[in-house]
CSV table of C-alpha atoms and ligand atoms in Angstrom, one decimal:
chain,number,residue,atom,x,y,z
A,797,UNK,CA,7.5,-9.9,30.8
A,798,UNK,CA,8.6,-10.9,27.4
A,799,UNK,CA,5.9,-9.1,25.4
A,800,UNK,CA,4.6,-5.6,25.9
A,801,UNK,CA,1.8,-3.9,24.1
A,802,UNK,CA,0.2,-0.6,23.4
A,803,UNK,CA,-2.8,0.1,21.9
A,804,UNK,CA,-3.9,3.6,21.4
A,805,UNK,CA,-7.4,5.1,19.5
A,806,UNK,CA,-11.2,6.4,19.6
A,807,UNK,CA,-13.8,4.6,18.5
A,808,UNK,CA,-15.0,7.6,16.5
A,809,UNK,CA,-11.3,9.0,16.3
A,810,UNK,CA,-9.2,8.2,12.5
A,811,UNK,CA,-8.5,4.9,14.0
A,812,UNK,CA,-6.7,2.5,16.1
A,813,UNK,CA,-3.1,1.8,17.1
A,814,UNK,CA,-1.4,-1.4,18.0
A,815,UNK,CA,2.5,-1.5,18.2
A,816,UNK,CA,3.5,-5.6,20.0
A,817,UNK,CA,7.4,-5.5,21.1
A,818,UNK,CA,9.2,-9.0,22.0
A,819,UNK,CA,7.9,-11.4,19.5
A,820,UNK,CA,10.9,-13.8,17.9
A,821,UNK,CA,12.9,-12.7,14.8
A,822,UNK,CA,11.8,-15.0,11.8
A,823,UNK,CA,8.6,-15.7,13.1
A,824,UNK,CA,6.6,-16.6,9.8
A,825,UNK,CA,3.3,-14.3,9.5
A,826,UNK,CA,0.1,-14.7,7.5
A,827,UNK,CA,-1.6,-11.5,7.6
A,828,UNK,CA,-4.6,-12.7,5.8
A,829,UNK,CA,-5.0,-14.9,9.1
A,830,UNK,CA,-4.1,-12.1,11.3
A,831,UNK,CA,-7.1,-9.8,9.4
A,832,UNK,CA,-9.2,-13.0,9.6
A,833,UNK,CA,-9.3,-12.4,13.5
A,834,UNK,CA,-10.6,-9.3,13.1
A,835,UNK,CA,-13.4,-10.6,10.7
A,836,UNK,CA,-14.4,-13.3,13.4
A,837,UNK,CA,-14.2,-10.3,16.4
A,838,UNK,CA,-16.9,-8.5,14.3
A,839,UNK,CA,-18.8,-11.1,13.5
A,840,UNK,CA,-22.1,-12.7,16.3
A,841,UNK,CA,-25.5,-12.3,16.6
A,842,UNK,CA,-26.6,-9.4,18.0
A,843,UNK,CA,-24.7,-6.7,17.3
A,844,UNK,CA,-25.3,-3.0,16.6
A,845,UNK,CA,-24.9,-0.9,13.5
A,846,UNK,CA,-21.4,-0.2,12.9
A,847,UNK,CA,-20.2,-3.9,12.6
A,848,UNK,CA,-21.9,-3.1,9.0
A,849,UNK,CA,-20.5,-0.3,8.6
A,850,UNK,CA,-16.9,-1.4,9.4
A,851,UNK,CA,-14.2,-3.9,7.5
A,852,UNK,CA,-11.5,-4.5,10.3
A,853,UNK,CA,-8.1,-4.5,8.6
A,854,UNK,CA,-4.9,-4.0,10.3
A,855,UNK,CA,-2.1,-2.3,7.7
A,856,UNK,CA,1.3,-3.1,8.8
A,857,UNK,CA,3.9,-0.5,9.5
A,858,UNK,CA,6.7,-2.1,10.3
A,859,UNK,CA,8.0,-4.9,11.9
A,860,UNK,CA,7.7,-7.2,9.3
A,861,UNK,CA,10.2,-8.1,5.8
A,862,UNK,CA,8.8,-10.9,3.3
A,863,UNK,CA,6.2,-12.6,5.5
A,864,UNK,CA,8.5,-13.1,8.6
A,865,UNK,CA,9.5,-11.0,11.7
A,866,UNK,CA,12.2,-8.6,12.1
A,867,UNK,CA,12.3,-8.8,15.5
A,868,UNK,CA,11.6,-5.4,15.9
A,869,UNK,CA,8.3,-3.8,17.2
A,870,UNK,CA,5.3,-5.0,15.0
A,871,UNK,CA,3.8,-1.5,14.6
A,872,UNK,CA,0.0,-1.2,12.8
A,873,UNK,CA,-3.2,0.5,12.1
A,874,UNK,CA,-7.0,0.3,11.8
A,875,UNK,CA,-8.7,2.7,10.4
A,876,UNK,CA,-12.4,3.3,11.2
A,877,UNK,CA,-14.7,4.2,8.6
A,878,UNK,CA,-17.0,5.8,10.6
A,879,UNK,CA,-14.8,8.6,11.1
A,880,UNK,CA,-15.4,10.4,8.1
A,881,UNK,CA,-19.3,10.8,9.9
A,882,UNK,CA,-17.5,12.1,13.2
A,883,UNK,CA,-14.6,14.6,12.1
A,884,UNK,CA,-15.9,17.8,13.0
A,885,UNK,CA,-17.2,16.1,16.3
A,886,UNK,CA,-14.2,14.5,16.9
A,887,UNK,CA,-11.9,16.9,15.8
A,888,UNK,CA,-8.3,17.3,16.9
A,889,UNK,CA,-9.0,21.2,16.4
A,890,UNK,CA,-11.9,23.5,16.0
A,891,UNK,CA,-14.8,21.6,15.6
A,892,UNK,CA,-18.6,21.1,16.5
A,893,UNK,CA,-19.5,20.5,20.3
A,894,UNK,CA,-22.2,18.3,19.3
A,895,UNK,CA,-23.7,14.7,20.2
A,896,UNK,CA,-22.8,15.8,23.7
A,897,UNK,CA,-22.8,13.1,27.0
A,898,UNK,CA,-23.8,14.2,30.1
A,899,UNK,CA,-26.0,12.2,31.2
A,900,UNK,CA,-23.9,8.8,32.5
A,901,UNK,CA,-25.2,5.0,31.9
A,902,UNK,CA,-24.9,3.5,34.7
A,903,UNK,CA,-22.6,0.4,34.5
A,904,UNK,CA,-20.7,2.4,31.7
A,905,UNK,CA,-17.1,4.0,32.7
A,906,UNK,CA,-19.0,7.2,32.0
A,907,UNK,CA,-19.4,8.4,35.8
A,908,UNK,CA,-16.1,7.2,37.2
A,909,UNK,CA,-14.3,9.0,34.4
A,910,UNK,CA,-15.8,12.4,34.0
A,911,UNK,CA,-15.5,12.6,37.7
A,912,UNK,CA,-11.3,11.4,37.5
A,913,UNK,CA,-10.6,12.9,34.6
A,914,UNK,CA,-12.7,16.2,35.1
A,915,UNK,CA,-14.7,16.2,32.2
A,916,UNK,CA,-18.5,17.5,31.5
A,917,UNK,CA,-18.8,16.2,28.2
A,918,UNK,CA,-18.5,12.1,29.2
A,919,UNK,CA,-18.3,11.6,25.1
A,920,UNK,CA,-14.4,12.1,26.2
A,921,UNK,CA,-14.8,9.1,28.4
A,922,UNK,CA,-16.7,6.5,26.0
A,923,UNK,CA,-14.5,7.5,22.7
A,924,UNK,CA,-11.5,5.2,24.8
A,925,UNK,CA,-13.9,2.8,27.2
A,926,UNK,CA,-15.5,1.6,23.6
A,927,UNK,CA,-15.1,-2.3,23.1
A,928,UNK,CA,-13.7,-0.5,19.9
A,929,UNK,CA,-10.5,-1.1,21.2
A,930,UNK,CA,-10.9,-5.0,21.3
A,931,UNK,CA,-9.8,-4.7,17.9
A,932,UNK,CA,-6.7,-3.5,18.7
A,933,UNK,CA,-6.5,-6.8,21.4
A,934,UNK,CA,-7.3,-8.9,18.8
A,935,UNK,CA,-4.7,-7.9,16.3
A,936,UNK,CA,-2.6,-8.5,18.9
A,937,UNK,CA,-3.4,-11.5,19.9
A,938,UNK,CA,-3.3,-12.6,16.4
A,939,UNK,CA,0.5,-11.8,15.9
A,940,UNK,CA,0.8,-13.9,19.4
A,941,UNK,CA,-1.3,-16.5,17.7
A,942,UNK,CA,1.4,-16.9,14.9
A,943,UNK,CA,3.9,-17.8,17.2
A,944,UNK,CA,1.7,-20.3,19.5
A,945,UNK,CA,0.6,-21.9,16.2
A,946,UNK,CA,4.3,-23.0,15.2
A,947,UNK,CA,4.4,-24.7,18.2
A,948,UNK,CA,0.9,-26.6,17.4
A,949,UNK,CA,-1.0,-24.6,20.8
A,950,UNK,CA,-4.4,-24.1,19.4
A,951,UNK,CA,-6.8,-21.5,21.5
A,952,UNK,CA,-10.6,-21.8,20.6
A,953,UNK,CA,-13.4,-20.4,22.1
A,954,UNK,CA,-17.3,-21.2,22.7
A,955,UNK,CA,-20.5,-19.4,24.0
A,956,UNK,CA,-22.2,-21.3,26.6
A,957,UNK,CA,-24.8,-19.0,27.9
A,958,UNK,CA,-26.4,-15.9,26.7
A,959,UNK,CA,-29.1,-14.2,29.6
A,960,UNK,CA,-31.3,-17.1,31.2
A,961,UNK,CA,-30.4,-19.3,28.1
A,962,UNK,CA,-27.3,-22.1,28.6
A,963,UNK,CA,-26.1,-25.0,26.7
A,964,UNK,CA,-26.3,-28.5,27.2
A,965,UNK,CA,-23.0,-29.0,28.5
A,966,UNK,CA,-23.3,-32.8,27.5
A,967,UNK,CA,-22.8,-32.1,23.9
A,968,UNK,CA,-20.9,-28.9,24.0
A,969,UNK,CA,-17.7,-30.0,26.1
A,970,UNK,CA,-17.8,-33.3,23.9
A,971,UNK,CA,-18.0,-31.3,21.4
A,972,UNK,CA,-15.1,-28.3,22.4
A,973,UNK,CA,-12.7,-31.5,22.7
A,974,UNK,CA,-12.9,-32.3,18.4
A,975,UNK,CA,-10.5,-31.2,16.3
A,976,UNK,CA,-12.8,-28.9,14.3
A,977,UNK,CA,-14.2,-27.1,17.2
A,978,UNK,CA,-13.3,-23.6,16.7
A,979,UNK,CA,-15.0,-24.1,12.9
A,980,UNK,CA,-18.0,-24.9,14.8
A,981,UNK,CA,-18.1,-22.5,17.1
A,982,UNK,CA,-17.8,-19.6,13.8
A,983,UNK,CA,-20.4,-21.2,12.4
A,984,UNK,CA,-23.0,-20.6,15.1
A,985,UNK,CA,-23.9,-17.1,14.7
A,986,UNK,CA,-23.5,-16.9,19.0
A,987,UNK,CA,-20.7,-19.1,18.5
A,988,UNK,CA,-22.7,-21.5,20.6
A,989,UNK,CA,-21.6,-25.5,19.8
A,990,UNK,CA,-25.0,-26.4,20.9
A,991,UNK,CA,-27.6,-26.4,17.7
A,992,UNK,CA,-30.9,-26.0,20.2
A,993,UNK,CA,-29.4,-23.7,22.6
A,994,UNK,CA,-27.7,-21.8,19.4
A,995,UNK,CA,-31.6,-20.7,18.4
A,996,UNK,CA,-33.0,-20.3,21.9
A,997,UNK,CA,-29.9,-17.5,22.5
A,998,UNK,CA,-30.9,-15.9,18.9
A,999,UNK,CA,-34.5,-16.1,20.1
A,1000,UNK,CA,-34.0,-14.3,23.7
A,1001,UNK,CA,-31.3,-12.0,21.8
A,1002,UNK,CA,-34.7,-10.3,19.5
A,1003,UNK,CA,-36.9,-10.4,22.7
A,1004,UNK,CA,-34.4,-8.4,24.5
A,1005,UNK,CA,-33.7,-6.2,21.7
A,1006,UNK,CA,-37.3,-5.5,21.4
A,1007,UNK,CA,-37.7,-4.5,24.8
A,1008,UNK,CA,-34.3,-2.6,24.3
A,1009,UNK,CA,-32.7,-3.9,26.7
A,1010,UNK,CA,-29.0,-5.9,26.7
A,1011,UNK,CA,-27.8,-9.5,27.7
A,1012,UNK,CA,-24.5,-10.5,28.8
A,1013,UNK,CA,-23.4,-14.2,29.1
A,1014,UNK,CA,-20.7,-16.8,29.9
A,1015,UNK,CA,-17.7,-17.9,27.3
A,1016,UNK,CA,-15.2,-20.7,27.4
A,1017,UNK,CA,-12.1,-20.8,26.4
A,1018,UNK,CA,-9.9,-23.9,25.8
A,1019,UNK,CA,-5.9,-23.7,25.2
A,1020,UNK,CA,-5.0,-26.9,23.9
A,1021,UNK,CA,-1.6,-28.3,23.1
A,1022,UNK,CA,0.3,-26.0,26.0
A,1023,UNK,CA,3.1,-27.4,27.2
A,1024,UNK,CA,3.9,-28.1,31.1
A,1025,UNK,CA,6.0,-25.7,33.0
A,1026,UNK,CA,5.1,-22.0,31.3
A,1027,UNK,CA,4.3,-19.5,34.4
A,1028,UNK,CA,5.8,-20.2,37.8
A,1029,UNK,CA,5.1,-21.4,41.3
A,1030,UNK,CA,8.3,-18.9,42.6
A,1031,UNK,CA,6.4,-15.6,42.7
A,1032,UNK,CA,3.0,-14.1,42.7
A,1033,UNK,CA,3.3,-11.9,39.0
A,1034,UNK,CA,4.3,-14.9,37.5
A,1035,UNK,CA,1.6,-17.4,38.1
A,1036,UNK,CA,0.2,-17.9,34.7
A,1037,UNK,CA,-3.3,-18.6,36.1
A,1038,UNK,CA,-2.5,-14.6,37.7
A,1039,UNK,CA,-1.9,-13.5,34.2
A,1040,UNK,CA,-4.5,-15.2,32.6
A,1041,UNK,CA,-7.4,-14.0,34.8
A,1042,UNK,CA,-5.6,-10.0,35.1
A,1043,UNK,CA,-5.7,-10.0,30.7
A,1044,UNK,CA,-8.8,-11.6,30.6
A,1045,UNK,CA,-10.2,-9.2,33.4
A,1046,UNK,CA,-9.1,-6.1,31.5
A,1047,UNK,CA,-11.5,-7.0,28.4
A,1048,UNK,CA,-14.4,-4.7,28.5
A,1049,UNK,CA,-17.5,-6.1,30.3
A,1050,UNK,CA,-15.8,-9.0,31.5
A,1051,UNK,CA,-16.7,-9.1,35.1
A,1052,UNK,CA,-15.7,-12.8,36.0
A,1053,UNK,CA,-13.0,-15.6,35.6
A,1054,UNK,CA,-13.2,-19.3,36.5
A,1055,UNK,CA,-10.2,-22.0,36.0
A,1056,UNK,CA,-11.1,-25.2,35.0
A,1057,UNK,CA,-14.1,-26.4,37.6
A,1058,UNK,CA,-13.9,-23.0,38.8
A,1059,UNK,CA,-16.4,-22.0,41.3
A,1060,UNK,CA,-18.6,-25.6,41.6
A,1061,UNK,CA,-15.4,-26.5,43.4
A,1062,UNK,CA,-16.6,-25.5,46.5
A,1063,UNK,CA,-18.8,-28.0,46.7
A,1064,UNK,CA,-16.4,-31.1,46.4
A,1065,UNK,CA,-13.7,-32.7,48.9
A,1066,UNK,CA,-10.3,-32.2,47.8
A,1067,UNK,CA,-11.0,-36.2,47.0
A,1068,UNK,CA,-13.3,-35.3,44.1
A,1069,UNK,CA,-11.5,-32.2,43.0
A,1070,UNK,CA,-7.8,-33.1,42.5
A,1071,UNK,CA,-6.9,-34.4,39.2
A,1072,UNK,CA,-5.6,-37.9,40.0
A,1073,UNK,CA,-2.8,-39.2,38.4
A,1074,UNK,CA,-2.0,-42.5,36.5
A,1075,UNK,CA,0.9,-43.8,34.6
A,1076,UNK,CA,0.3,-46.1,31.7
A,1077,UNK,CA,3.5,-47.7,30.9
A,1078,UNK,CA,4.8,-45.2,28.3
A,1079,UNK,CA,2.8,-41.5,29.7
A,1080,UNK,CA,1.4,-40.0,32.8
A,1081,UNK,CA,-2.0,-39.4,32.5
A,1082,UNK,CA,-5.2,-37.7,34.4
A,1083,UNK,CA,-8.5,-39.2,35.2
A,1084,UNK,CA,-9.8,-35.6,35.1
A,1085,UNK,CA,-9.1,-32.4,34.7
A,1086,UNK,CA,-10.8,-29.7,37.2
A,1087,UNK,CA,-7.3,-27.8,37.5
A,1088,UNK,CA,-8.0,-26.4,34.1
A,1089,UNK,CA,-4.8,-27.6,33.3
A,1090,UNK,CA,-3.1,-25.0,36.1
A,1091,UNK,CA,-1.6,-26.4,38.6
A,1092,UNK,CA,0.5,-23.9,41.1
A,1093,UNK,CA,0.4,-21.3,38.6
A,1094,UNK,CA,2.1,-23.4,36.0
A,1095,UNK,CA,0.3,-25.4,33.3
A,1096,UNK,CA,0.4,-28.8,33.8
A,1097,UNK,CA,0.3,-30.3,30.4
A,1098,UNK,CA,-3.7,-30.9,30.2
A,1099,UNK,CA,-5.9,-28.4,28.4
A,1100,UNK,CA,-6.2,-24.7,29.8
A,1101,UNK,CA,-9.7,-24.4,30.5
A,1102,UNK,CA,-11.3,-21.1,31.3
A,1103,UNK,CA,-14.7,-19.1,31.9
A,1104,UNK,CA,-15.6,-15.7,32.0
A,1105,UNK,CA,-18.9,-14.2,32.5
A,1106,UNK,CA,-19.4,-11.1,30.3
A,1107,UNK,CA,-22.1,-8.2,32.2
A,1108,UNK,CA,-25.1,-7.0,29.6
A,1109,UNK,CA,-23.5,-4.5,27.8
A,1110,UNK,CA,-24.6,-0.9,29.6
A,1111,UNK,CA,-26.0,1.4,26.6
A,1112,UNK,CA,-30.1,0.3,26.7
A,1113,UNK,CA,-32.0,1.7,24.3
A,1114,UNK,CA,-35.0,2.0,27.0
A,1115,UNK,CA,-33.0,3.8,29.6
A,1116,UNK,CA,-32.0,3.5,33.0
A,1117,UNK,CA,-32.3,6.0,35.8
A,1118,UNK,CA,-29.2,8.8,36.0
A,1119,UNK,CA,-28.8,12.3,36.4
A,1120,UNK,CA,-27.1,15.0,33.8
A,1121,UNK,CA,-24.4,16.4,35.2
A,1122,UNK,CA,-24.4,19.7,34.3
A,1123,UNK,CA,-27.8,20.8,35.8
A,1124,UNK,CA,-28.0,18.1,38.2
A,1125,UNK,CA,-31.7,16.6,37.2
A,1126,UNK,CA,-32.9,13.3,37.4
A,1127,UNK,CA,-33.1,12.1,33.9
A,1128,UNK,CA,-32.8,9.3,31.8
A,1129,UNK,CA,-29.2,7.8,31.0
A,1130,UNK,CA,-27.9,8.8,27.8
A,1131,UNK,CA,-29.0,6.0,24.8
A,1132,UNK,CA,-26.7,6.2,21.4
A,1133,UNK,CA,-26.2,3.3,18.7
A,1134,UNK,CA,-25.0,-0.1,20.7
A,1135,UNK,CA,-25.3,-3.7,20.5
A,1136,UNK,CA,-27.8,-6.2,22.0
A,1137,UNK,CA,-25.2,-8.3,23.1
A,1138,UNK,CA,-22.0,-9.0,22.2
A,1139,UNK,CA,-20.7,-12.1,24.1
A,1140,UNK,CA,-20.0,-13.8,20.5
A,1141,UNK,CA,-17.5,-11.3,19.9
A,1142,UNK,CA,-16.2,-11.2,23.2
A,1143,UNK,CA,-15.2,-15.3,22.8
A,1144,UNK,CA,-12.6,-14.0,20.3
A,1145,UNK,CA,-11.1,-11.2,21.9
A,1146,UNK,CA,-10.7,-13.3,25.1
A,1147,UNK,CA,-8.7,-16.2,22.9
A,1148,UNK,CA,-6.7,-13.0,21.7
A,1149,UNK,CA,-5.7,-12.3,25.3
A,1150,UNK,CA,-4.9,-15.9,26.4
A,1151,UNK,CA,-2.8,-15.5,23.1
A,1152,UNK,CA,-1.4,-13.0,24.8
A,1153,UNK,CA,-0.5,-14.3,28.1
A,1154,UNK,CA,0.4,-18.1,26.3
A,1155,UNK,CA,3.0,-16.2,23.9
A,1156,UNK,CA,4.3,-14.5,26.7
A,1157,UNK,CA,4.8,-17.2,29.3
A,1158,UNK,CA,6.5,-19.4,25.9
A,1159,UNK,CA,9.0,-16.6,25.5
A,1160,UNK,CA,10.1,-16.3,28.9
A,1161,UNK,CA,10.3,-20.3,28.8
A,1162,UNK,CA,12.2,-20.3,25.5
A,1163,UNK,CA,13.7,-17.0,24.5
A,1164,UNK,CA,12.8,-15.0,22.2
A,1165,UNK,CA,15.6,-13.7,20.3
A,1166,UNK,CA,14.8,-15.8,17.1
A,1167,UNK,CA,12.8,-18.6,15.9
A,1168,UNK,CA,15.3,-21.2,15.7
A,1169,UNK,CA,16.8,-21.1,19.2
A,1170,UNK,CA,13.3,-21.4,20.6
A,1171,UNK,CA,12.9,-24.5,18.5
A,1172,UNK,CA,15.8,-26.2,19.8
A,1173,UNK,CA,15.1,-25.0,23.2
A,1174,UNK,CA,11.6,-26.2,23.3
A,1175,UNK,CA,12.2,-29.5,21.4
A,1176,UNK,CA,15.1,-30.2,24.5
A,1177,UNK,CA,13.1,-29.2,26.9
A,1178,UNK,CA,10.2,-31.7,25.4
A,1179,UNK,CA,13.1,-34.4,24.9
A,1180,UNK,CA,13.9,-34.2,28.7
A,1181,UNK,CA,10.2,-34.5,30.2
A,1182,UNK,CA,9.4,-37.1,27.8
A,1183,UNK,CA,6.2,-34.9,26.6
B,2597,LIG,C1,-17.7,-1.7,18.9
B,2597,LIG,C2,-17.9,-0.5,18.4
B,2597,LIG,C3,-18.9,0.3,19.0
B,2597,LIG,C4,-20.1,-0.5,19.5
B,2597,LIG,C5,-19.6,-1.5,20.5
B,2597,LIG,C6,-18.4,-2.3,20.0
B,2597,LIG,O1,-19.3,1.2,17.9
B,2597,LIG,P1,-20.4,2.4,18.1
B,2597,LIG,O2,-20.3,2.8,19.5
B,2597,LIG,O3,-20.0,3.4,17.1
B,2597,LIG,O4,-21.7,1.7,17.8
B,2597,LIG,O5,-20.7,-1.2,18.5
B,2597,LIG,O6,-19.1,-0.9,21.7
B,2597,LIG,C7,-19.9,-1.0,22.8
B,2597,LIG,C8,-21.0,-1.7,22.9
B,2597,LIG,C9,-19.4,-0.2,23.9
B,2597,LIG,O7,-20.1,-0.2,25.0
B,2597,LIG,O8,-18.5,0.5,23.7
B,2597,LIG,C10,-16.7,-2.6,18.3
B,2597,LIG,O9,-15.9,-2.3,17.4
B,2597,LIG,O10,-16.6,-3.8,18.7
């Protein structure tokens, strides 16, 4: 592994911590672009009361001299604004025992937590579980966005179903292969590239918040421009389709991942599923691409294509069944501020971590001590596979 990361932070707490070690001295950075990730993260239809409340802005600690790398550990924070409502609750010394959670949601990392980490108050749990900390993932993924954008890899991300509702994936995968798709896909407000299915989603999105319940969904993301040959077939940690699905797995909610064809696979002869291969006097080229441009946990050269399935988000504002903890009654789970959904937000934080994982892999491929060897690396590494 070439880059590490650490992210630290409450959701109600003074705010969030990223520090990213590993990428290339010289790297140029625009942190306008990197704070415009965390615009897009909050942005999506659907979601609760503290996107208004919050303007996600990373401030830089180190790590960075006149717009370019150092080289040394990008360090940086977040501050949430909603802590000045949550000090005394939240304090790191006397405070109020207030706003207290015993009573778990089920689905939520309440249970499992109080019971590992022996606490009764499961507001101790949540602070950290939060999809807060996406932020943090995002900024992240942002700084490893920097570096895949100077070598032209472009990551974008569409919705393609919300609950019952899904696409028409006709038009959207036409659509996911233009040049303007990621603009498209911000300005749906469920980041859906399908105009119909866009208002059906919003639609079933207000039905289910008036019955307070939550919907989850499916997102795809597309990596395109990667070259062949990051990851490798020679052992099981460094198979990039591995990676991809552990980083993509570890985004809260996210209860699936599919490569390319994925699971309809099943259904076809190796005939139909294999990626046949053509050579037309100047390239080698594909007559399809169900690998999702993974082949032997290396990419192949096509587009990375991924799915993931996000779960309905657990906090319902008409309750499930639990029981509190302390007394040991059947009661109703524990309800607090959440969102209806929040798959649109979920898109970006899931290009953040195949960022991740890309900017990785391309390090390990081409060094990472500073910008200009990778160049010359990579661009002699192109010259000899005739890319
Ligand atoms: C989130 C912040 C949270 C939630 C949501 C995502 O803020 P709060 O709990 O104060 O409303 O809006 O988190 C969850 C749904 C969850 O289950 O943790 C954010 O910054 O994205």
């Amino acid at each position: 592994m070439k880059i590490r990361f650490l992210t630290a932070g409450e959701s109600h707490g003074p705010g969030l911590v990223g520090i990213i070690e590993g990428l290339p001295a010289n790297l140029p950075v625009d942190l306008k672009r990197v704070n415009h990730e965390l615009y897009r993260r909050q942005q999506g239809y659907g979601r609760g009361g503290r996107m208004k409340m919050e303007r996600d802005q990373v401030e830089v600690l180190s790590g960075i001299r006149f717009n370019k790398t150092l080289g040394s550990p990008i360090s940086f924070i977040l501050r949430n604004k909603d802590w000045a409502n949550w000090t005394e609750i939240m304090s790191q010394g006397e405070g109020k025992e207030e706003r207290v959670i015993t009573r778990p949601r089920p689905g939520h990392a309440d249970l499992p937590g109080a019971l590992k980490y022996d606490f009764d108050d499961m507001r101790n749990v949540l602070e950290r579980s939060s999809a807060r900390e996406t932020a943090m993932r995002v900024a992240v993924g942002a700084f490893c966005k920097e570096l895949l954008y100077h070598f032209e890899i472009q990551i974008i991300s569409h919705v393609l179903q919300i609950g019952p509702v899904k696409a028409n994936m006709d038009v959207v995968q036409e659509m996911a292969l233009r040049e303007d798709a990621l603009l498209k896909a911000d300005e749906s407000p469920v980041r859906c590239l399908d105009p119909q299915a866009s208002q059906e989603m919003m639609a079933f999105i207000r039905r289910a918040k008036k019955e307070g319940d939550t919907a989850g969904g499916v997102i795809q993301i597309i990596a395109k421009k990667v070259p062949p040959g990051l990851g490798s077939h020679v052992h099981w940690d460094r198979k990039l389709d591995g990676q991809l699905a552990a980083a993509l797995m570890s985004i809260q909610a996210v209860k699936g991942v599919e490569i390319g064809l994925g699971f309809k696979g099943a259904q076809l002869p190796g005939s139909q599923f294999h990626d046949e291969m053509f050579y037309d006097g100047s390239k080698l080229y594909r007559n399809r691409n169900n690998a999702g441009g993974i082949e032997g946990g290396m990419s192949n050269g096509e587009d990375i294509v991924i799915q993931i399935f996000m779960k309905p988000i657990p906090t319902l504002m008409k309750p499930l069944h639990s029981v509190d903890l302390r007394t040991k009654e059947n009661f109703l789970a524990h309800k607090e501020r959440s969102d209806v959904t929040a798959v649109p937000a979920c898109a970006v934080v899931a290009e953040a971590a195949v960022a991740q994982v890309l900017a990785d892999a391309f390090c390990e491929k081409f060094g990472n001590d500073t910008i200009t060897d990778m160049e010359s690396a990579f661009n002699r590494y192109k010259e000899r596979i005739k890319l």
